CSV table of C-alpha atoms in Angstrom, one decimal:
chain,number,residue,atom,x,y,z
A,1,MET,CA,37.8,55.7,-49.3
A,2,LYS,CA,39.1,52.1,-48.4
A,3,LYS,CA,41.4,53.1,-45.3
A,4,ILE,CA,39.3,54.9,-44.1
A,5,SER,CA,36.5,51.8,-44.3
A,6,ASN,CA,39.1,50.1,-42.7
A,7,LEU,CA,39.8,53.3,-39.8
A,8,ILE,CA,35.9,53.2,-39.2
A,9,PHE,CA,36.0,49.3,-38.4
A,10,LEU,CA,38.9,48.6,-36.3
A,11,LEU,CA,37.2,51.6,-33.7
A,12,SER,CA,34.3,50.1,-34.6
A,13,SER,CA,36.0,46.4,-33.3
A,14,ILE,CA,37.9,47.6,-30.7
A,15,LEU,CA,35.0,50.2,-29.4
A,16,PHE,CA,32.4,46.3,-29.6
A,17,LEU,CA,35.7,45.1,-27.3
A,18,PHE,CA,35.1,48.0,-24.6
A,19,ALA,CA,31.6,47.3,-24.3
A,20,SER,CA,31.6,43.5,-23.9
A,21,CYS,CA,34.2,43.9,-21.8
A,22,ASP,CA,31.6,46.3,-18.8
A,23,LYS,CA,28.9,43.6,-20.1
A,24,PRO,CA,28.0,41.3,-17.7
A,25,SER,CA,28.7,37.8,-18.0
A,26,SER,CA,26.6,35.1,-17.4
A,27,VAL,CA,28.6,32.0,-17.4
A,28,PHE,CA,27.6,29.7,-15.0
A,29,ASN,CA,31.3,29.1,-14.1
A,30,THR,CA,31.8,25.1,-12.7
A,31,GLY,CA,33.3,24.7,-9.0
A,32,MET,CA,32.1,25.4,-6.0
A,33,TRP,CA,29.7,27.7,-4.7
A,34,ARG,CA,28.9,29.3,-1.8
A,35,GLY,CA,24.8,29.9,-1.3
A,36,ALA,CA,22.9,31.6,1.4
A,37,LEU,CA,18.7,32.8,1.8
A,38,ILE,CA,17.8,34.9,4.5
A,39,THR,CA,15.4,34.4,6.9
A,40,GLU,CA,12.6,37.8,8.1
A,41,SER,CA,14.5,38.2,11.1
A,42,GLY,CA,18.1,38.8,8.7
A,43,ALA,CA,19.2,36.1,9.6
A,44,GLU,CA,21.8,34.5,6.3
A,45,ILE,CA,21.5,30.4,6.6
A,46,PRO,CA,24.3,29.0,4.2
A,47,PHE,CA,24.6,26.0,2.1
A,48,ASN,CA,27.6,24.8,-0.1
A,49,PHE,CA,27.5,23.3,-3.9
A,50,GLU,CA,29.0,22.1,-6.8
A,51,VAL,CA,27.6,22.5,-10.5
A,52,ALA,CA,29.6,20.7,-12.8
A,53,ASP,CA,28.7,20.2,-16.9
A,54,SER,CA,28.5,17.6,-18.8
A,55,ALA,CA,28.3,17.4,-22.1
A,56,GLY,CA,27.1,20.6,-21.8
A,57,LYS,CA,24.8,20.4,-19.8
A,58,ASN,CA,24.8,20.8,-16.4
A,59,HIS,CA,24.1,19.4,-12.9
A,60,LEU,CA,24.7,20.0,-9.2
A,61,ASP,CA,25.0,19.4,-5.9
A,62,ILE,CA,24.0,20.2,-2.8
A,63,PHE,CA,27.0,19.5,-0.1
A,64,ASN,CA,25.3,18.9,3.9
A,65,SER,CA,28.1,17.2,5.9
A,66,SER,CA,29.4,14.2,3.8
A,67,GLU,CA,25.2,14.2,1.6
A,68,ARG,CA,25.5,15.0,-2.2
A,69,PHE,CA,22.1,16.0,-3.5
A,70,ARG,CA,22.5,16.1,-6.7
A,71,VAL,CA,19.7,18.7,-9.2
A,72,ASN,CA,19.9,18.5,-12.5
A,73,GLU,CA,16.4,20.1,-13.7
A,74,ILE,CA,18.2,22.8,-14.1
A,75,SER,CA,17.4,26.1,-17.4
A,76,ARG,CA,18.6,29.0,-18.7
A,77,ASN,CA,17.1,32.1,-20.8
A,78,GLY,CA,20.1,34.8,-21.3
A,79,ASP,CA,20.7,36.0,-17.1
A,80,SER,CA,17.3,33.9,-15.7
A,81,ILE,CA,18.5,30.9,-14.6
A,82,HIS,CA,15.6,28.8,-13.5
A,83,ILE,CA,16.8,25.3,-11.0
A,84,GLN,CA,14.3,22.8,-10.0
A,85,MET,CA,15.0,20.8,-6.8
A,86,PRO,CA,13.6,17.1,-7.4
A,87,LEU,CA,11.8,17.2,-4.9
A,88,PHE,CA,9.5,19.0,-1.9
A,89,ASP,CA,7.7,21.5,-5.0
A,90,SER,CA,10.3,23.3,-4.5
A,91,GLU,CA,12.7,25.9,-7.0
A,92,ILE,CA,15.2,28.7,-6.9
A,93,LYS,CA,15.4,32.0,-9.9
A,94,GLY,CA,16.9,34.1,-10.3
A,95,VAL,CA,19.6,36.4,-12.1
A,96,LEU,CA,23.1,35.0,-13.9
A,97,ALA,CA,26.1,37.7,-13.9
A,98,ASP,CA,29.1,37.3,-13.1
A,99,GLY,CA,29.8,34.0,-11.3
A,100,LYS,CA,26.4,35.1,-8.7
A,101,ILE,CA,23.3,34.7,-8.3
A,102,THR,CA,20.4,37.2,-6.7
A,103,GLY,CA,17.2,35.4,-6.7
A,104,VAL,CA,14.8,33.9,-4.7
A,105,TRP,CA,13.9,30.5,-3.0
A,106,THR,CA,9.9,29.1,-3.5
A,107,LYS,CA,8.7,26.8,-1.9
A,108,HIS,CA,5.1,24.9,-3.2
A,109,LEU,CA,2.7,24.4,-0.6
A,110,ALA,CA,-0.8,24.6,-0.7
A,111,ASP,CA,-2.5,27.3,-0.8
A,112,THR,CA,0.6,29.7,-0.1
A,113,ASP,CA,4.0,30.0,-1.2
A,114,VAL,CA,7.5,30.2,1.3
A,115,VAL,CA,9.7,33.0,-0.3
A,116,MET,CA,13.2,33.2,0.9
A,117,GLN,CA,16.0,35.9,-0.2
A,118,PHE,CA,18.1,33.7,-2.2
A,119,PHE,CA,22.2,34.6,-2.9
A,120,ALA,CA,25.6,32.4,-4.2
A,121,GLU,CA,28.8,33.5,-6.1
A,122,ALA,CA,31.3,31.0,-7.1
A,123,GLY,CA,34.6,30.2,-5.7
A,124,ILE,CA,33.9,30.0,-2.3
A,125,ASP,CA,34.5,27.3,-0.2
A,126,TRP,CA,34.1,28.3,2.6
A,127,ARG,CA,30.2,27.7,4.5
A,128,ILE,CA,30.4,29.5,7.6
A,129,LYS,CA,32.9,32.8,8.1
A,130,LYS,CA,36.2,32.4,6.0
A,131,GLU,CA,37.8,34.3,8.9
A,132,PHE,CA,37.4,32.1,13.1
A,133,GLU,CA,38.4,32.3,16.6
A,134,LYS,CA,40.3,28.9,17.2
A,135,PRO,CA,37.8,27.0,19.0
A,136,MET,CA,38.2,27.0,23.3
A,137,ALA,CA,36.6,23.6,23.1
A,138,GLN,CA,35.1,20.8,21.9
A,139,VAL,CA,30.8,20.0,21.0
A,140,THR,CA,31.7,16.6,20.6
A,141,GLY,CA,29.6,14.0,21.9
A,142,LYS,CA,25.4,13.4,23.2
A,143,TRP,CA,23.6,17.1,24.1
A,144,ALA,CA,20.4,16.6,26.3
A,145,THR,CA,19.4,19.2,24.1
A,146,THR,CA,14.9,21.4,24.8
A,147,PHE,CA,13.5,23.5,22.1
A,148,LEU,CA,11.0,25.4,23.2
A,149,SER,CA,8.8,27.9,20.7
A,150,THR,CA,8.7,31.2,19.8
A,151,ASP,CA,5.3,31.9,21.5
A,152,GLY,CA,6.7,29.0,24.9
A,153,LYS,CA,3.7,26.6,24.0
A,154,ASP,CA,5.5,24.1,22.4
A,155,THR,CA,9.0,22.2,23.4
A,156,THR,CA,10.3,19.6,21.6
A,157,ILE,CA,12.6,17.2,23.2
A,158,ALA,CA,15.7,16.0,21.4
A,159,ILE,CA,19.6,14.8,20.9
A,160,GLY,CA,22.5,16.8,19.3
A,161,GLU,CA,25.4,14.5,18.3
A,162,PHE,CA,28.1,16.3,17.3
A,163,VAL,CA,31.8,15.7,16.1
A,164,GLN,CA,34.5,18.3,15.6
A,165,ASN,CA,37.7,18.6,13.7
A,166,ASP,CA,39.5,21.5,13.6
A,167,ALA,CA,36.8,24.0,13.8
A,168,LYS,CA,34.3,22.0,11.8
A,169,VAL,CA,31.3,20.3,13.5
A,170,THR,CA,28.9,17.8,11.4
A,171,GLY,CA,26.0,15.9,13.0
A,172,THR,CA,22.5,16.7,13.6
A,173,PHE,CA,19.8,16.1,16.3
A,174,LEU,CA,17.6,13.0,16.7
A,175,THR,CA,14.0,13.7,17.7
A,176,SER,CA,10.7,10.9,19.0
A,177,THR,CA,9.8,11.9,15.2
A,178,GLY,CA,12.5,11.1,13.4
A,179,ASP,CA,15.7,13.5,12.0
A,180,TYR,CA,17.5,17.8,11.2
A,181,ARG,CA,19.7,14.9,9.1
A,182,TYR,CA,22.2,16.0,7.6
A,183,LEU,CA,23.8,19.4,9.6
A,184,ASP,CA,27.1,21.2,9.1
A,185,GLY,CA,28.6,23.7,10.2
A,186,ILE,CA,31.8,25.8,12.6
A,187,LEU,CA,32.5,26.3,16.7
A,188,ASP,CA,34.0,29.8,16.3
A,189,GLY,CA,35.4,30.4,19.9
A,190,ASN,CA,32.4,29.1,21.5
A,191,LYS,CA,30.2,30.1,18.8
A,192,LEU,CA,28.6,26.3,17.5
A,193,MET,CA,27.1,27.4,14.2
A,194,ILE,CA,25.5,24.8,11.9
A,195,SER,CA,22.9,25.0,9.2
A,196,THR,CA,20.7,22.7,6.1
A,197,PHE,CA,19.5,22.9,3.3
A,198,ASP,CA,18.0,20.1,1.5
A,199,GLY,CA,15.6,21.6,-1.4
A,200,SER,CA,12.8,21.2,1.7
A,201,HIS,CA,14.0,23.2,5.3
A,202,ALA,CA,16.5,25.8,5.8
A,203,TYR,CA,17.9,25.1,8.9
A,204,LEU,CA,20.6,27.2,11.1
A,205,PHE,CA,21.3,26.6,14.7
A,206,THR,CA,23.4,28.7,16.7
A,207,ALA,CA,25.0,28.8,19.9
A,208,THR,CA,27.2,30.0,22.4
A,209,LEU,CA,29.7,26.7,24.1
A,210,ASP,CA,29.8,27.1,28.0
A,211,GLY,CA,31.7,23.3,29.3
A,212,ASP,CA,28.9,20.7,29.6
A,213,LYS,CA,26.0,23.4,28.2
A,214,LEU,CA,25.3,24.3,25.1
A,215,THR,CA,23.5,28.3,26.0
A,216,ASP,CA,21.5,31.5,24.3
A,217,GLY,CA,20.6,28.7,21.6
A,218,LYS,CA,18.1,29.7,18.2
A,219,PHE,CA,16.7,27.8,15.9
A,220,TYR,CA,16.0,29.8,12.4
A,221,SER,CA,13.7,27.5,10.1
A,222,ASP,CA,12.8,28.8,7.1
A,223,PHE,CA,11.6,32.4,6.0
A,224,SER,CA,10.4,33.2,9.8
A,225,SER,CA,10.5,30.2,12.6
A,226,VAL,CA,13.0,31.1,15.7
A,227,GLU,CA,13.4,29.2,18.3
A,228,THR,CA,15.6,28.9,21.8
A,229,TRP,CA,17.0,25.8,22.3
A,230,SER,CA,19.1,24.8,25.0
A,231,ALA,CA,21.3,21.3,25.8
A,232,VAL,CA,23.4,19.4,28.0
A,233,LYS,CA,25.9,17.3,27.8
A,234,ASP,CA,25.2,14.0,28.3
A,235,ASP,CA,26.6,10.3,27.1
A,236,GLN,CA,22.9,8.4,28.6
A,237,ALA,CA,20.7,10.8,26.8
A,238,LYS,CA,17.8,8.2,25.5
A,239,LEU,CA,14.6,9.6,23.6
A,240,PRO,CA,11.3,7.3,23.3
A,241,ASP,CA,11.0,3.7,22.0
A,242,ALA,CA,10.2,4.7,18.3
A,243,TYR,CA,8.0,1.4,18.7
A,244,GLY,CA,5.7,2.6,21.1
A,245,LEU,CA,3.9,6.2,20.3
A,246,THR,CA,1.8,5.2,17.5
A,247,VAL,CA,-0.6,1.8,18.5
A,248,LEU,CA,-3.1,0.3,17.1
A,249,LYS,CA,-7.3,1.1,19.1
A,250,THR,CA,-8.5,-1.5,21.6
A,251,GLY,CA,-9.7,-4.3,20.2
A,252,GLU,CA,-8.3,-3.5,16.1
A,253,LYS,CA,-5.6,-5.9,14.9
A,254,LYS,CA,-5.3,-5.3,10.8
A,255,ILE,CA,-5.6,-2.2,8.9
A,256,ASN,CA,-8.5,-0.9,6.2
A,257,PHE,CA,-7.4,1.0,3.6
A,258,SER,CA,-8.9,1.2,0.0
A,259,PHE,CA,-6.3,4.4,-2.4
A,260,PRO,CA,-5.9,4.6,-6.0
A,261,ASN,CA,-2.1,4.0,-7.1
A,262,LEU,CA,-0.7,6.5,-9.9
A,263,GLU,CA,-2.8,4.8,-12.3
A,264,LYS,CA,-5.8,5.1,-10.4
A,265,LYS,CA,-6.8,1.8,-10.2
A,266,MET,CA,-7.7,1.9,-6.3
A,267,ILE,CA,-6.5,-1.6,-3.5
A,268,SER,CA,-6.4,-2.8,-0.8
A,269,LEU,CA,-4.7,-5.3,1.7
A,270,ASN,CA,-7.6,-7.5,0.5
A,271,ASP,CA,-6.4,-7.9,-3.0
A,272,PRO,CA,-4.6,-11.6,-3.8
A,273,GLN,CA,-1.0,-9.9,-4.2
A,274,PHE,CA,-0.5,-9.4,-0.6
A,275,LYS,CA,-2.1,-12.9,0.4
A,276,ASN,CA,0.6,-14.7,3.1
A,277,LYS,CA,3.0,-11.6,2.4
A,278,VAL,CA,5.0,-10.2,4.9
A,279,VAL,CA,4.0,-6.6,4.1
A,280,VAL,CA,5.6,-3.0,5.1
A,281,LEU,CA,2.8,-0.3,4.7
A,282,GLN,CA,5.0,3.1,4.6
A,283,MET,CA,3.0,6.7,5.3
A,284,LEU,CA,4.6,9.4,4.4
A,285,GLY,CA,4.8,13.7,2.0
A,286,SER,CA,6.9,13.9,-1.4
A,287,TRP,CA,7.5,17.1,0.6
A,288,CYS,CA,9.2,15.5,3.7
A,289,PRO,CA,12.7,15.2,4.4
A,290,ASN,CA,12.9,12.2,6.4
A,291,CYS,CA,10.7,10.4,4.7
A,292,MET,CA,12.8,10.5,1.6
A,293,ASP,CA,15.6,9.1,3.8
A,294,GLU,CA,13.3,6.4,3.8
A,295,THR,CA,12.1,5.9,0.6
A,296,ALA,CA,15.4,6.4,0.0
A,297,TYR,CA,16.5,2.6,2.3
A,298,LEU,CA,13.1,1.0,1.2
A,299,SER,CA,13.3,1.4,-1.9
A,300,LYS,CA,16.8,-0.8,-1.8
A,301,PHE,CA,15.5,-3.2,1.1
A,302,TYR,CA,12.1,-3.9,-1.8
A,303,ASP,CA,14.9,-5.7,-4.2
A,304,LYS,CA,16.0,-7.3,-2.5
A,305,TYR,CA,12.9,-8.6,-0.5
A,306,GLN,CA,10.3,-8.8,-2.1
A,307,ALA,CA,11.1,-12.2,-3.9
A,308,LYS,CA,11.5,-13.9,0.1
A,309,GLY,CA,7.4,-12.8,0.3
A,310,VAL,CA,7.6,-8.8,1.2
A,311,GLU,CA,5.7,-6.2,-0.2
A,312,VAL,CA,5.9,-2.9,0.8
A,313,VAL,CA,3.2,-0.2,-0.3
A,314,GLY,CA,3.5,3.7,0.4
A,315,LEU,CA,0.5,6.0,1.3
A,316,ALA,CA,1.3,9.4,0.2
A,317,TYR,CA,-0.4,12.1,2.6
A,318,GLU,CA,0.0,15.5,0.3
A,319,ARG,CA,0.0,19.3,1.1
A,320,THR,CA,-3.1,18.5,-1.7
A,321,ARG,CA,-6.4,16.9,-2.2
A,322,ASP,CA,-5.9,17.5,-6.2
A,323,PHE,CA,-4.9,13.7,-7.7
A,324,ASP,CA,-3.1,15.7,-10.7
A,325,LYS,CA,-0.7,17.7,-8.6
A,326,SER,CA,-0.4,15.0,-5.9
A,327,LYS,CA,0.2,12.7,-8.5
A,328,LYS,CA,3.7,14.6,-10.1
A,329,ASN,CA,5.1,14.5,-7.1
A,330,ILE,CA,5.1,12.0,-5.5
A,331,GLU,CA,5.7,10.3,-9.0
A,332,ARG,CA,9.2,12.9,-8.3
A,333,LEU,CA,9.6,10.4,-5.5
A,334,LYS,CA,9.0,7.7,-7.3
A,335,ASN,CA,11.7,8.5,-10.5
A,336,ARG,CA,14.0,10.1,-7.7
A,337,PHE,CA,14.6,6.7,-6.2
A,338,ASN,CA,13.6,3.9,-8.4
A,339,VAL,CA,10.8,3.0,-6.6
A,340,LYS,CA,8.5,0.2,-7.5
A,341,TYR,CA,6.7,-0.6,-5.2
A,342,ASN,CA,2.6,0.7,-5.1
A,343,LEU,CA,3.3,4.3,-4.1
A,344,LEU,CA,-1.3,5.2,-3.6
A,345,VAL,CA,-2.8,8.6,-3.3
A,346,THR,CA,-4.8,8.3,-0.2
A,347,GLY,CA,-6.6,11.9,-1.2
A,348,TYR,CA,-5.5,13.0,2.5
A,349,THR,CA,-2.8,15.3,3.6
A,350,LYS,CA,-0.3,16.8,5.5
A,351,ASP,CA,-2.7,16.9,8.4
A,352,LYS,CA,-1.7,14.8,11.4
A,353,GLU,CA,-4.9,15.3,12.5
A,354,ASP,CA,-7.0,14.8,8.8
A,355,ALA,CA,-4.6,11.8,8.4
A,356,ALA,CA,-5.5,9.3,11.4
A,357,LYS,CA,-9.0,10.4,9.7
A,358,SER,CA,-7.3,7.5,7.1
A,359,LEU,CA,-6.5,4.6,9.4
A,360,PRO,CA,-9.3,5.3,12.0
A,361,MET,CA,-8.0,1.7,13.5
A,362,LEU,CA,-4.6,3.8,14.9
A,363,ASN,CA,-4.2,5.5,17.9
A,364,LYS,CA,-3.3,8.3,16.5
A,365,VAL,CA,-0.8,10.1,14.0
A,366,ILE,CA,2.3,11.7,15.1
A,367,ALA,CA,4.8,12.4,13.4
A,368,PHE,CA,4.9,10.8,9.0
A,369,PRO,CA,7.0,8.7,7.9
A,370,THR,CA,5.3,6.7,9.7
A,371,MET,CA,6.1,2.5,9.3
A,372,ILE,CA,3.3,-0.2,10.0
A,373,ILE,CA,4.7,-4.4,10.0
A,374,ILE,CA,1.9,-6.0,9.0
A,375,ASP,CA,2.2,-10.6,9.5
A,376,LYS,CA,1.1,-12.2,7.4
A,377,LYS,CA,-2.4,-13.3,8.6
A,378,GLY,CA,-2.9,-9.6,7.6
A,379,GLU,CA,-2.2,-8.4,12.0
A,380,VAL,CA,0.2,-5.8,12.5
A,381,ARG,CA,2.7,-6.2,14.3
A,382,GLU,CA,4.6,-3.2,15.2
A,383,ILE,CA,4.0,-0.2,14.3
A,384,HIS,CA,7.9,2.7,13.8
A,385,THR,CA,7.0,6.1,15.1
A,386,GLY,CA,9.5,8.8,12.2
A,387,PHE,CA,13.1,7.4,10.2
A,388,SER,CA,16.3,7.9,11.5
A,389,GLY,CA,18.5,8.7,8.4
A,390,PRO,CA,21.8,8.1,6.6
A,391,GLY,CA,22.6,11.2,8.6
A,392,THR,CA,22.8,10.5,12.6
A,393,GLY,CA,25.0,7.6,11.8
A,394,ASN,CA,25.2,4.2,14.4
A,395,HIS,CA,21.4,5.4,14.9
A,396,TYR,CA,20.5,4.0,11.4
A,397,ILE,CA,22.7,1.3,10.8
A,398,GLU,CA,20.9,0.2,14.1
A,399,PHE,CA,17.8,0.3,12.5
A,400,VAL,CA,18.4,-1.2,9.6
A,401,ASN,CA,19.8,-4.7,11.7
A,402,GLU,CA,16.6,-4.8,13.7
A,403,PHE,CA,14.0,-3.6,11.4
A,404,GLU,CA,16.0,-6.8,8.9
A,405,LYS,CA,15.9,-9.7,11.8
A,406,LEU,CA,12.1,-8.0,12.3
A,407,ILE,CA,11.4,-8.9,9.0
A,408,ASN,CA,12.8,-12.5,8.0
A,409,ASP,CA,12.0,-13.8,11.8
A,410,LEU,CA,8.3,-12.9,10.1
A,411,LEU,CA,9.3,-14.6,7.6
A,412,LYS,CA,9.5,-17.3,8.4
A,413,GLU,CA,6.3,-17.9,10.6
A,414,SER,CA,3.9,-19.9,8.6
């Protein structure tokens, strides 16, 4: 009888092992992954990320060219996985099984959500295509670029700057209102394909390289937007001066406002803490990747310059007028970059016409971020539209040198 019981136990154990082998594994594999978002038209917007384990807790880094974007908020419940982006109020939810994730990426807007199908697979380090043709030419250089909206009504002038190493292509597009951050992809024969995903924007650019022209360009943005674009190689291409796009109205010299900080204390430039100080006023939004880059820079700048007599104030224009919702998203930005300067909740939205009402002494607001530099007398000396972040290479370095020279000159004034 005992032998029969042992036999039954042994058979049961074998059946359990076979059943376990058939059951999908929900292990979150460490190492490289390839992720992709699917647009309404069926195009893939690909990116790579690396999963690591630290003290039994996972984190991941999203790769776009040289950028490594750390994501720490990852939660698991059985085979369900939730990846909360540290900024931009977006998240990935899906099912994890056998080294694959299938689910959705959701970007929360003020009145609705943008939802895109998402999938990812472990153990893949290529981004666009695993196999591709040897490039027929070089796309390295500067390109005068024109984007045309779907309805044909809106035109955006940009400069594409790319670096090609064998088939790999990195670079960005610069515009008068900011850059498209870190783009990463390949030149497959004569087909250019570059993409980025940073938790806020999902972009894919495709085009055909034809000598000194890029033709048949398509720009896929988030779920449904598709624009056409073309470019001509032009080493002399330039954008309008970022210091001349937004100006004070005739007769105005100063900026006036009173907005609450995150503790609901009202802050004004007339407060004693700003007296006889050089002030940098930052118009930003927690939803804005260029604002993220500018905040990363200004946070370190403030640490360096506060003791010299500089104050920085951030005016946040969020997707909602709800103070608590705005505060939550602004705090994420503050904590991410260890911001020590005041961040104020304006109560105005990201709509540029609405934002312009908050500072009626400006002629217009055309972009986030916009930076206003104020001298010791409280008078506006410069207004800088947009921000060329570290993804723009030398343009970023040039801005930092130019901006800090201006600040140092203002500090010398009595």
